[in-house]
Coordinates of C-alpha atoms and ligand atoms in Angstrom, one line a residue:
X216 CA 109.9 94.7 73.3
X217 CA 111.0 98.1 73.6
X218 CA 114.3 99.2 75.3
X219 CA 114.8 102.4 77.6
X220 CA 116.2 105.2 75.3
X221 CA 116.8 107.7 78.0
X222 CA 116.9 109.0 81.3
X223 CA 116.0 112.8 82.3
X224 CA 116.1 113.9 86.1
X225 CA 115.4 117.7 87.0
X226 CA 115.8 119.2 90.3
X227 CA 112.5 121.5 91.4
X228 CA 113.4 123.9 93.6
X229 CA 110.6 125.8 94.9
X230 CA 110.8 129.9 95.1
X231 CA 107.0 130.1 96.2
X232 CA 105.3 130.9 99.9
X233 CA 106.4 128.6 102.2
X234 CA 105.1 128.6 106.0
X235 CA 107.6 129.7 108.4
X236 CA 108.1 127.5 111.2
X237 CA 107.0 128.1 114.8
X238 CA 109.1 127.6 117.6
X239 CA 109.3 123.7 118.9
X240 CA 107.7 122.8 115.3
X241 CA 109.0 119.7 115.6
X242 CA 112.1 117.4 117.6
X243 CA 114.6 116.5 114.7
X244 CA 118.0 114.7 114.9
X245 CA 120.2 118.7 115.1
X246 CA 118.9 119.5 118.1
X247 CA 121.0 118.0 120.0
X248 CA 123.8 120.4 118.2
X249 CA 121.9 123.1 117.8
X250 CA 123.4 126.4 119.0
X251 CA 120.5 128.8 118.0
X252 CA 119.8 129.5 114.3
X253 CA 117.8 127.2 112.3
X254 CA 117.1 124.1 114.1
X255 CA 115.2 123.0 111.1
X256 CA 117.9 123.2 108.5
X257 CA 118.0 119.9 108.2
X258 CA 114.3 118.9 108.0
X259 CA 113.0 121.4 105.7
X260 CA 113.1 119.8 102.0
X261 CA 111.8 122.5 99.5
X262 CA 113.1 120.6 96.4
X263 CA 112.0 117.4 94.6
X264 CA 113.7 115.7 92.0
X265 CA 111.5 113.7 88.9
X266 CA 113.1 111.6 86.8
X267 CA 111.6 110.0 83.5
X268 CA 112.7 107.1 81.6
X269 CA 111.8 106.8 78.5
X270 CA 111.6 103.7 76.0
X271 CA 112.1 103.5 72.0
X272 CA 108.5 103.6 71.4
X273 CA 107.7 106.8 73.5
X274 CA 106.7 105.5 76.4
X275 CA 107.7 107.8 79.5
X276 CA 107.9 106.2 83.4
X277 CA 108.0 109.0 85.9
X278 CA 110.0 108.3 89.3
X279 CA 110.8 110.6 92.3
X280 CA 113.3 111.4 95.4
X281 CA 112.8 114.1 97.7
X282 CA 116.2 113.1 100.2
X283 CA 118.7 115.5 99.0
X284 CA 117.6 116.0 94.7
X285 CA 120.5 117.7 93.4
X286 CA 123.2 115.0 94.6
X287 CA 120.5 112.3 93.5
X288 CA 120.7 113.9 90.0
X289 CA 124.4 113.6 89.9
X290 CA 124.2 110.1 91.0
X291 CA 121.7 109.4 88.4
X292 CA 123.4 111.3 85.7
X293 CA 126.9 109.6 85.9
X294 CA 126.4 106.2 87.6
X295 CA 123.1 104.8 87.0
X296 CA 121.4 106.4 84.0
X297 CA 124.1 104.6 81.7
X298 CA 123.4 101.3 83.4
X299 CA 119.6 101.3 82.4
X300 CA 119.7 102.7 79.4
X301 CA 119.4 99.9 76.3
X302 CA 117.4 97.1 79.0
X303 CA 113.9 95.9 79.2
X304 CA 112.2 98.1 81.6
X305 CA 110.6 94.3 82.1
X306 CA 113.7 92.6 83.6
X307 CA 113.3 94.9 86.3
X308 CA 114.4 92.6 88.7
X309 CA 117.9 92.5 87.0
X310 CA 118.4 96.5 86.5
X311 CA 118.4 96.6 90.2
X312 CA 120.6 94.1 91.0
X313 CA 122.6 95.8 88.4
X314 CA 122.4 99.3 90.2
X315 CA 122.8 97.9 94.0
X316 CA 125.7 96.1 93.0
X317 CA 127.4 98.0 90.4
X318 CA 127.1 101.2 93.2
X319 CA 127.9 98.6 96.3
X320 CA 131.0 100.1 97.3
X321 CA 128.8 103.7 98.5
X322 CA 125.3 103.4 97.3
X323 CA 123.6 100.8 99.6
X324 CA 122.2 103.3 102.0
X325 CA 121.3 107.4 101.6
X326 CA 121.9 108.8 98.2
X327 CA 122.4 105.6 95.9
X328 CA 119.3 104.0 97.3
X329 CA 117.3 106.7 97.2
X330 CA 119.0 107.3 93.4
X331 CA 118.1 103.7 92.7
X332 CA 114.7 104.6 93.9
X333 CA 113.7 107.2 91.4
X334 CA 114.7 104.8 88.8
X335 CA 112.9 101.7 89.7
X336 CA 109.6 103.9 90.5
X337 CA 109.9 105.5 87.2
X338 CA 110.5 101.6 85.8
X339 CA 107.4 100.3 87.1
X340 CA 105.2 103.2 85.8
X341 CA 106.3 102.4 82.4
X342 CA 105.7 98.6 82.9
X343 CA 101.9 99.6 84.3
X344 CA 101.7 101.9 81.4
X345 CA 103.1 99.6 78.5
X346 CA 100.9 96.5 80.0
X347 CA 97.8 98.9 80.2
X348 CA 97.5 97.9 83.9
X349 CA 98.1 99.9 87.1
X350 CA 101.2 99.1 89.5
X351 CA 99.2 97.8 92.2
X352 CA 97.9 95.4 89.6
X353 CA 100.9 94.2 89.1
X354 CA 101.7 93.8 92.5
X355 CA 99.0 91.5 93.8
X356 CA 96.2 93.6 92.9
X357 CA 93.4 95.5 94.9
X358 CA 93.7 93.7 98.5
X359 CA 91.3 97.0 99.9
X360 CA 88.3 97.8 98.6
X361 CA 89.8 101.5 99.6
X362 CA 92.8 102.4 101.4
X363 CA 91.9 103.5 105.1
X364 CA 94.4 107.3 105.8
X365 CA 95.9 108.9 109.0
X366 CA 95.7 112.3 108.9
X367 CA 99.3 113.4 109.3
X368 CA 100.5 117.2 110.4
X369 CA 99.7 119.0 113.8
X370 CA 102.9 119.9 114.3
X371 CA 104.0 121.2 117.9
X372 CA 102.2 124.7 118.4
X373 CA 100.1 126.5 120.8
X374 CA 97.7 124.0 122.7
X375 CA 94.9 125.9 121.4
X376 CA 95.8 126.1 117.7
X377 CA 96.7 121.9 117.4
X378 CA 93.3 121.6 119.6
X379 CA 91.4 123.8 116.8
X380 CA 93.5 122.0 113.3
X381 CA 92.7 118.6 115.5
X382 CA 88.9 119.6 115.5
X383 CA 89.1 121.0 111.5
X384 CA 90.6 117.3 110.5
X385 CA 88.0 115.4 112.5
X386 CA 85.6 117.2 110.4
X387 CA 86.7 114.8 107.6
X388 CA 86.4 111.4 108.7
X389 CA 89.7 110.8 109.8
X390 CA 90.3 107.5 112.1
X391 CA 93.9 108.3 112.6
X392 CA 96.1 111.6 113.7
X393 CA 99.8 112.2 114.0
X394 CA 101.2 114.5 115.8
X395 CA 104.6 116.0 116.3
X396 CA 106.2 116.5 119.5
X397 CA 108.2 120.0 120.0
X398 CA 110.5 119.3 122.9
X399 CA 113.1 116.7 123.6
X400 CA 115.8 116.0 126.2
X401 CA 117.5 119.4 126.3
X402 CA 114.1 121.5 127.3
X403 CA 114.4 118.4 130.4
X404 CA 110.9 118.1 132.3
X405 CA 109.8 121.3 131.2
X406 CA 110.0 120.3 127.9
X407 CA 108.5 116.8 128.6
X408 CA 105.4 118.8 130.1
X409 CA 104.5 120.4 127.3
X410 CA 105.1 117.6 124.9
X411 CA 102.6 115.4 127.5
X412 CA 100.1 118.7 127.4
X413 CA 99.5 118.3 124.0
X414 CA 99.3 114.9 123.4
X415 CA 96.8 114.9 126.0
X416 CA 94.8 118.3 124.1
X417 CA 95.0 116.4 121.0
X418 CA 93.3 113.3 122.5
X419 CA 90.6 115.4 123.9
X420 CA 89.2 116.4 120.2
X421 CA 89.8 113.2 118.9
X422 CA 88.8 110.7 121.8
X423 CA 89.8 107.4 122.1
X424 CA 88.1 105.6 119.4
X425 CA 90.7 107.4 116.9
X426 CA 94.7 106.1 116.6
X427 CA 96.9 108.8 117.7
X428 CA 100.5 108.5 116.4
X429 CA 103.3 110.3 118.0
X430 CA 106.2 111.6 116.2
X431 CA 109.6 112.7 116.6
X432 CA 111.5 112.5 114.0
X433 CA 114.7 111.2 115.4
X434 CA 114.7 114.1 117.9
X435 CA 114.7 112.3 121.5
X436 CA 117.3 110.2 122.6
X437 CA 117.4 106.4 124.7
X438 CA 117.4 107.9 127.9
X439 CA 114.5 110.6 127.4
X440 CA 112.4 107.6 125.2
X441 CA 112.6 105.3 128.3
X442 CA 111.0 108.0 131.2
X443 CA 109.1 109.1 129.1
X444 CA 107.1 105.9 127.1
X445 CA 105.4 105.4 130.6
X446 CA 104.0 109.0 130.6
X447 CA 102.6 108.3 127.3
X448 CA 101.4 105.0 127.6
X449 CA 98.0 106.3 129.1
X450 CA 96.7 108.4 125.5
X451 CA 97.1 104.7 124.2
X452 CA 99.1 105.9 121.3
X453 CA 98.9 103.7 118.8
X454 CA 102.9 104.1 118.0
X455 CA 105.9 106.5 118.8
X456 CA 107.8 107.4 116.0
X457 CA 111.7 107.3 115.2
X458 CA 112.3 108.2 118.8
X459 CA 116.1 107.9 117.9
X460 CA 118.6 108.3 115.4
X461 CA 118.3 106.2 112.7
X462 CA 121.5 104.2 113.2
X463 CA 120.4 103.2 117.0
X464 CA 119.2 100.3 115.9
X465 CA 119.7 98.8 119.6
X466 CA 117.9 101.7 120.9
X467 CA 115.0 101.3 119.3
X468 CA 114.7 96.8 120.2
X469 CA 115.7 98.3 123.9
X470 CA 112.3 100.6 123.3
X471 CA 110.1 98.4 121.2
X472 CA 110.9 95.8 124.4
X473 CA 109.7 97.8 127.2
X474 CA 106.7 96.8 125.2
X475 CA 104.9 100.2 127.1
X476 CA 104.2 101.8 123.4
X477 CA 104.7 100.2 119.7
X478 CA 107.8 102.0 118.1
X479 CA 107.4 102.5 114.7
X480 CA 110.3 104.0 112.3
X481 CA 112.3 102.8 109.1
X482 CA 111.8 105.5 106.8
X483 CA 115.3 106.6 107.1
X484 CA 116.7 102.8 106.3
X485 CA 117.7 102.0 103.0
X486 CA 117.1 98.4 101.2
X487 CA 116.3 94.9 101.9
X488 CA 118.5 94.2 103.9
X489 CA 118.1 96.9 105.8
X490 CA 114.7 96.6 106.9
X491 CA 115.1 92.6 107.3
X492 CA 117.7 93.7 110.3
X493 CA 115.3 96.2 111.6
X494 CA 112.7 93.5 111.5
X495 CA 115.1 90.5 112.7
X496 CA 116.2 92.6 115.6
X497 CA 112.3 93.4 117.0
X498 CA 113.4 97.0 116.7
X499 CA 109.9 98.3 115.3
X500 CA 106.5 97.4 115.7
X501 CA 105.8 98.9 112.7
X502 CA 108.0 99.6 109.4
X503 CA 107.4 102.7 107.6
X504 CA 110.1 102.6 104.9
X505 CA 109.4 105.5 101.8
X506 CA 109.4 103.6 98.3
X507 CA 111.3 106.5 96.9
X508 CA 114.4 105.7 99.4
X509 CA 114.0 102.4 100.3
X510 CA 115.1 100.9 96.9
X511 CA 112.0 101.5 95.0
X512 CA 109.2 99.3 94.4
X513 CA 111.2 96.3 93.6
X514 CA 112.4 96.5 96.8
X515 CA 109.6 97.2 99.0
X516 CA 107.6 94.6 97.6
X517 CA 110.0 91.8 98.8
X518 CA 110.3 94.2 102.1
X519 CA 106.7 93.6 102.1
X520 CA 107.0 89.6 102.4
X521 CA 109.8 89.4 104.8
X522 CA 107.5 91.8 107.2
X523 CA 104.6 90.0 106.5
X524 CA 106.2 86.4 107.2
X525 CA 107.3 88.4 110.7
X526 CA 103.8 89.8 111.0
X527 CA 105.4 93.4 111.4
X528 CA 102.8 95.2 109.8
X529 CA 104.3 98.0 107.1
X530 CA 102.4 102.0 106.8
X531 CA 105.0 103.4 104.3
X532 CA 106.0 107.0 105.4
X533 CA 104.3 109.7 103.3
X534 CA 101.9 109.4 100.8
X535 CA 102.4 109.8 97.2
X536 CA 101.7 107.1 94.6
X537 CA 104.7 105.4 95.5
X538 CA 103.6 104.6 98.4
X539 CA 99.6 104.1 98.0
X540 CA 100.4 101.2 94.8
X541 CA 101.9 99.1 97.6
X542 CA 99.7 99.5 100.4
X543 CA 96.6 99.0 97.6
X544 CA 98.7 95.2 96.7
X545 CA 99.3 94.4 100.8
X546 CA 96.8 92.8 103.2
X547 CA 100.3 93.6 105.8
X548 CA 99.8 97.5 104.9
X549 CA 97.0 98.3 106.7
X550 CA 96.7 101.8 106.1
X551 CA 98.5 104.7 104.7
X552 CA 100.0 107.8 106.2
X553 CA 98.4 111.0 104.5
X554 CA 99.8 115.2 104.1
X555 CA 96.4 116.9 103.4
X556 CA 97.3 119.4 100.7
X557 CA 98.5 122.9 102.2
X558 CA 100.9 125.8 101.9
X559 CA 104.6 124.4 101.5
X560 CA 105.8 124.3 105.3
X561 CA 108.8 121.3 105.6
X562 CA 108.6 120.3 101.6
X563 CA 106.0 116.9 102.3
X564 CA 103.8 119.0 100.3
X565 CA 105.5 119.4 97.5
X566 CA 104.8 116.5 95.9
X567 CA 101.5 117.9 95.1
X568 CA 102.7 121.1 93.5
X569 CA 104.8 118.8 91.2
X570 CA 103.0 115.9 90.0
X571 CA 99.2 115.7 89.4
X572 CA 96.7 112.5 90.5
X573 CA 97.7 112.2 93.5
X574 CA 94.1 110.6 95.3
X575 CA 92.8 113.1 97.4
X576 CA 91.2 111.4 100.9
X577 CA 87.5 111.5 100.9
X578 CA 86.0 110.6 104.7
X579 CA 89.3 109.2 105.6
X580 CA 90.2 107.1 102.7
X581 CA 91.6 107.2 99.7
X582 CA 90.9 105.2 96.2
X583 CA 93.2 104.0 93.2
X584 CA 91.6 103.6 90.1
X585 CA 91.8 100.1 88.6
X586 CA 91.8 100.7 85.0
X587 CA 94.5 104.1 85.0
X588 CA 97.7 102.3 83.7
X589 CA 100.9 102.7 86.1
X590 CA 100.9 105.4 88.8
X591 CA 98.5 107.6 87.7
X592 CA 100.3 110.6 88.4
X593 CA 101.8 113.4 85.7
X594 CA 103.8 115.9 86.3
X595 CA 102.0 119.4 85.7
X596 CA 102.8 122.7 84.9
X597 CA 100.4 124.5 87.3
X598 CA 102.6 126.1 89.7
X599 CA 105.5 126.2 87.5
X600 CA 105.8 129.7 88.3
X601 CA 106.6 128.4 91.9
X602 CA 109.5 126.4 90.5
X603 CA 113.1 126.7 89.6
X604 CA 113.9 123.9 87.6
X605 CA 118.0 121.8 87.0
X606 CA 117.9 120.4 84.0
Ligands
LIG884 O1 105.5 112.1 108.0 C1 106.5 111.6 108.6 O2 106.6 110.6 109.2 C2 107.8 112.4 108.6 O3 108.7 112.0 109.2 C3 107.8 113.7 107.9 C4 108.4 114.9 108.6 O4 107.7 116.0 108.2 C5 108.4 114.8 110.1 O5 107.1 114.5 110.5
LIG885 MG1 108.2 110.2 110.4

């Protein structure tokens, strides 16, 4: 057996090109405050933190958070890192309980979760690595023969230019689109116009035989969701995405029960329990936690069973290995969201200026190698010039 020696997390902040955002990019929860100025302060994420535990005999897991890195390092560097190190990476199942519950008091939801994500992602890497198998091996094995991906970008624009990425995207086999809606209840019906303009442009390049997800980010509110899910309802979409803030829980069972579109959120809930309540209460159609906030892989995995028991079908938000191991180990994770790589815009993309081995989607899947132990990812140096890195 060997023991976890250490724990290193680093911060990347990234000083390269990033993408400006248009106007109406995309609804988010500030915009009901906003008073000019950057409505997208608090959606653009242009830092990552990595964090890699390493055992007595060398071997180094690599985990990851993108919510708010530099107060996960803190958390990591005086609360948890001293809890982990000295156990079997192995009794997995125990370090967590010992991090939930040791950090109870203020780390069940936002920056201890997401804290105790980076760790337990970085602990099953090393377990895939020392047992020579990959996670999703672990997990219940290759359910897919490969893992079906939504295109996921088109934020709000021009008509013309989401009509012309739309068309570029179809060109590679994509069965699924989401798009981002750019106006919510304070543009009023003008606003709802537009959004409807687009959603019907966008289903004009892809048809009907394609899914077409709807997003907005926690940007609308009860009263805007409800006039306008009947609007929507005839581009079929095949779900409407955190219509509402996060902690109206009621508000999204009130929408999910109109039953007009599935509402789909759950990225921005933290841990078992917090995804059983979103499940109990019917308030998605479809959960879309993010491994590396949720609680890690430890807890998705029994996420995965409560949802599955429910028949609530989980497509974990973003990407990223942490996600795809799951989805690869789930017949109740159908399919799995997907940034194509381009220039840095809100921070998704990141993640693929940071690690390397990351599956790149082929014809609108994507494939996991059954004989690379753990995640299969590394971190590279590449675009280290891009980077400024905490230590
Ligand atoms: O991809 C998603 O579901 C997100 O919420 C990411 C964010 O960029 C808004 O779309
Ligand atoms: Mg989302």
């Amino acid at each position: 057996m060997t023991r976890i020696k250490s724990v290193r997390t680093r911060v990347w902040n990234w000083t390269g090109p990033t993408v400006p955002p248009a106007g109406n990019f995309c609804t988010n929860a500030s915009d009901v405050i906003h008073r000019g100025g950057d409505a997208m302060g608090s959606f653009r994420f242009h830092q990552w933190l990595t964090c890699e535990i390493e055992t007595e005999d060398g071997t180094i897991g690599i985990g990851n958070a993108a919510l708010a890195p530099t107060v996960v390092k803190k958390a990591i560097d005086d609360w948890f890192a001293p809890l982990v190190i000295g156990e079997d990476p192995f009794d997995y199942a125990y370090i967590w309980e010992k991090m939930y519950r040791r950090s109870h008091a203020w780390g069940r939801k936002g920056i201890g979760m997401t804290a105790i994500s980076a760790i337990d992602i970085a602990i099953w890497d090393l377990m895939g690595k020392l047992a020579g198998k990959p996670v999703f091996k672990l997990l219940g094995g290759r359910t897919k023969e490969k893992i079906p991906v939504y295109y996921s970008k088109l934020y709000s624009g021009p008509v013309e230019s989401m009509q012309a990425e739309a068309e570029e995207a179809k060109k590679h086999g994509y069965t699924g689109y989401k798009m981002r809606f750019g106006w919510g209840p304070k543009e009023g019906m003008a606003g709802l116009r537009e959004n409807l303009k687009r959603v019907e442009a966008v289903r004009e390049v892809i048809g009907y035989d394609a899914d077409l997800m709807l997003e907005c980010y926690m940007g609308w509110n009860l009263d805007y969701a409800k006039r306008t899910l009947p609007k929507l309802a005839k581009y079929e979409p095949r779900w409407l995405e955190e219509p509402v803030i996060a902690d109206d829980v009621a508000g999204y069972a009130e929408l999910n029960a109109m039953n007009i579109v599935p509402i789909s959120g759950g990225e921005h809930e933290f841990s078992v329990i917090g995804c059983k309540d979103l499940i109990e209460k019917k308030a998605v159609s479809v959960l879309q936690y993010d491994t590396n906030r949720v609680g890690g892989i430890t807890a998705a995995q029994k996420i995965n069973a409560i949802a599955e028991a429910f028949q609530v079908p989980v497509i974990p938000h973003a990407g990223q290995m942490h996600n795809y191991h799951l989805t690869m180990a789930n017949t109740n994770c159908m399919i799995s969201e997907y940034f194509p790589v381009f220039d840095v815009e809100v921070g998704n993309e990141l993640f693929y200026y940071i690690f390397e081995g990351d599956p790149e989607a082929k014809n609108g899947f994507l494939q996991l190698d059954d004989d690379l132990p753990g995640l299969g990812i590394v971190i590279t140096d590449k675009h280290l010039q891009h980077f400024e890195i905490e230590e």
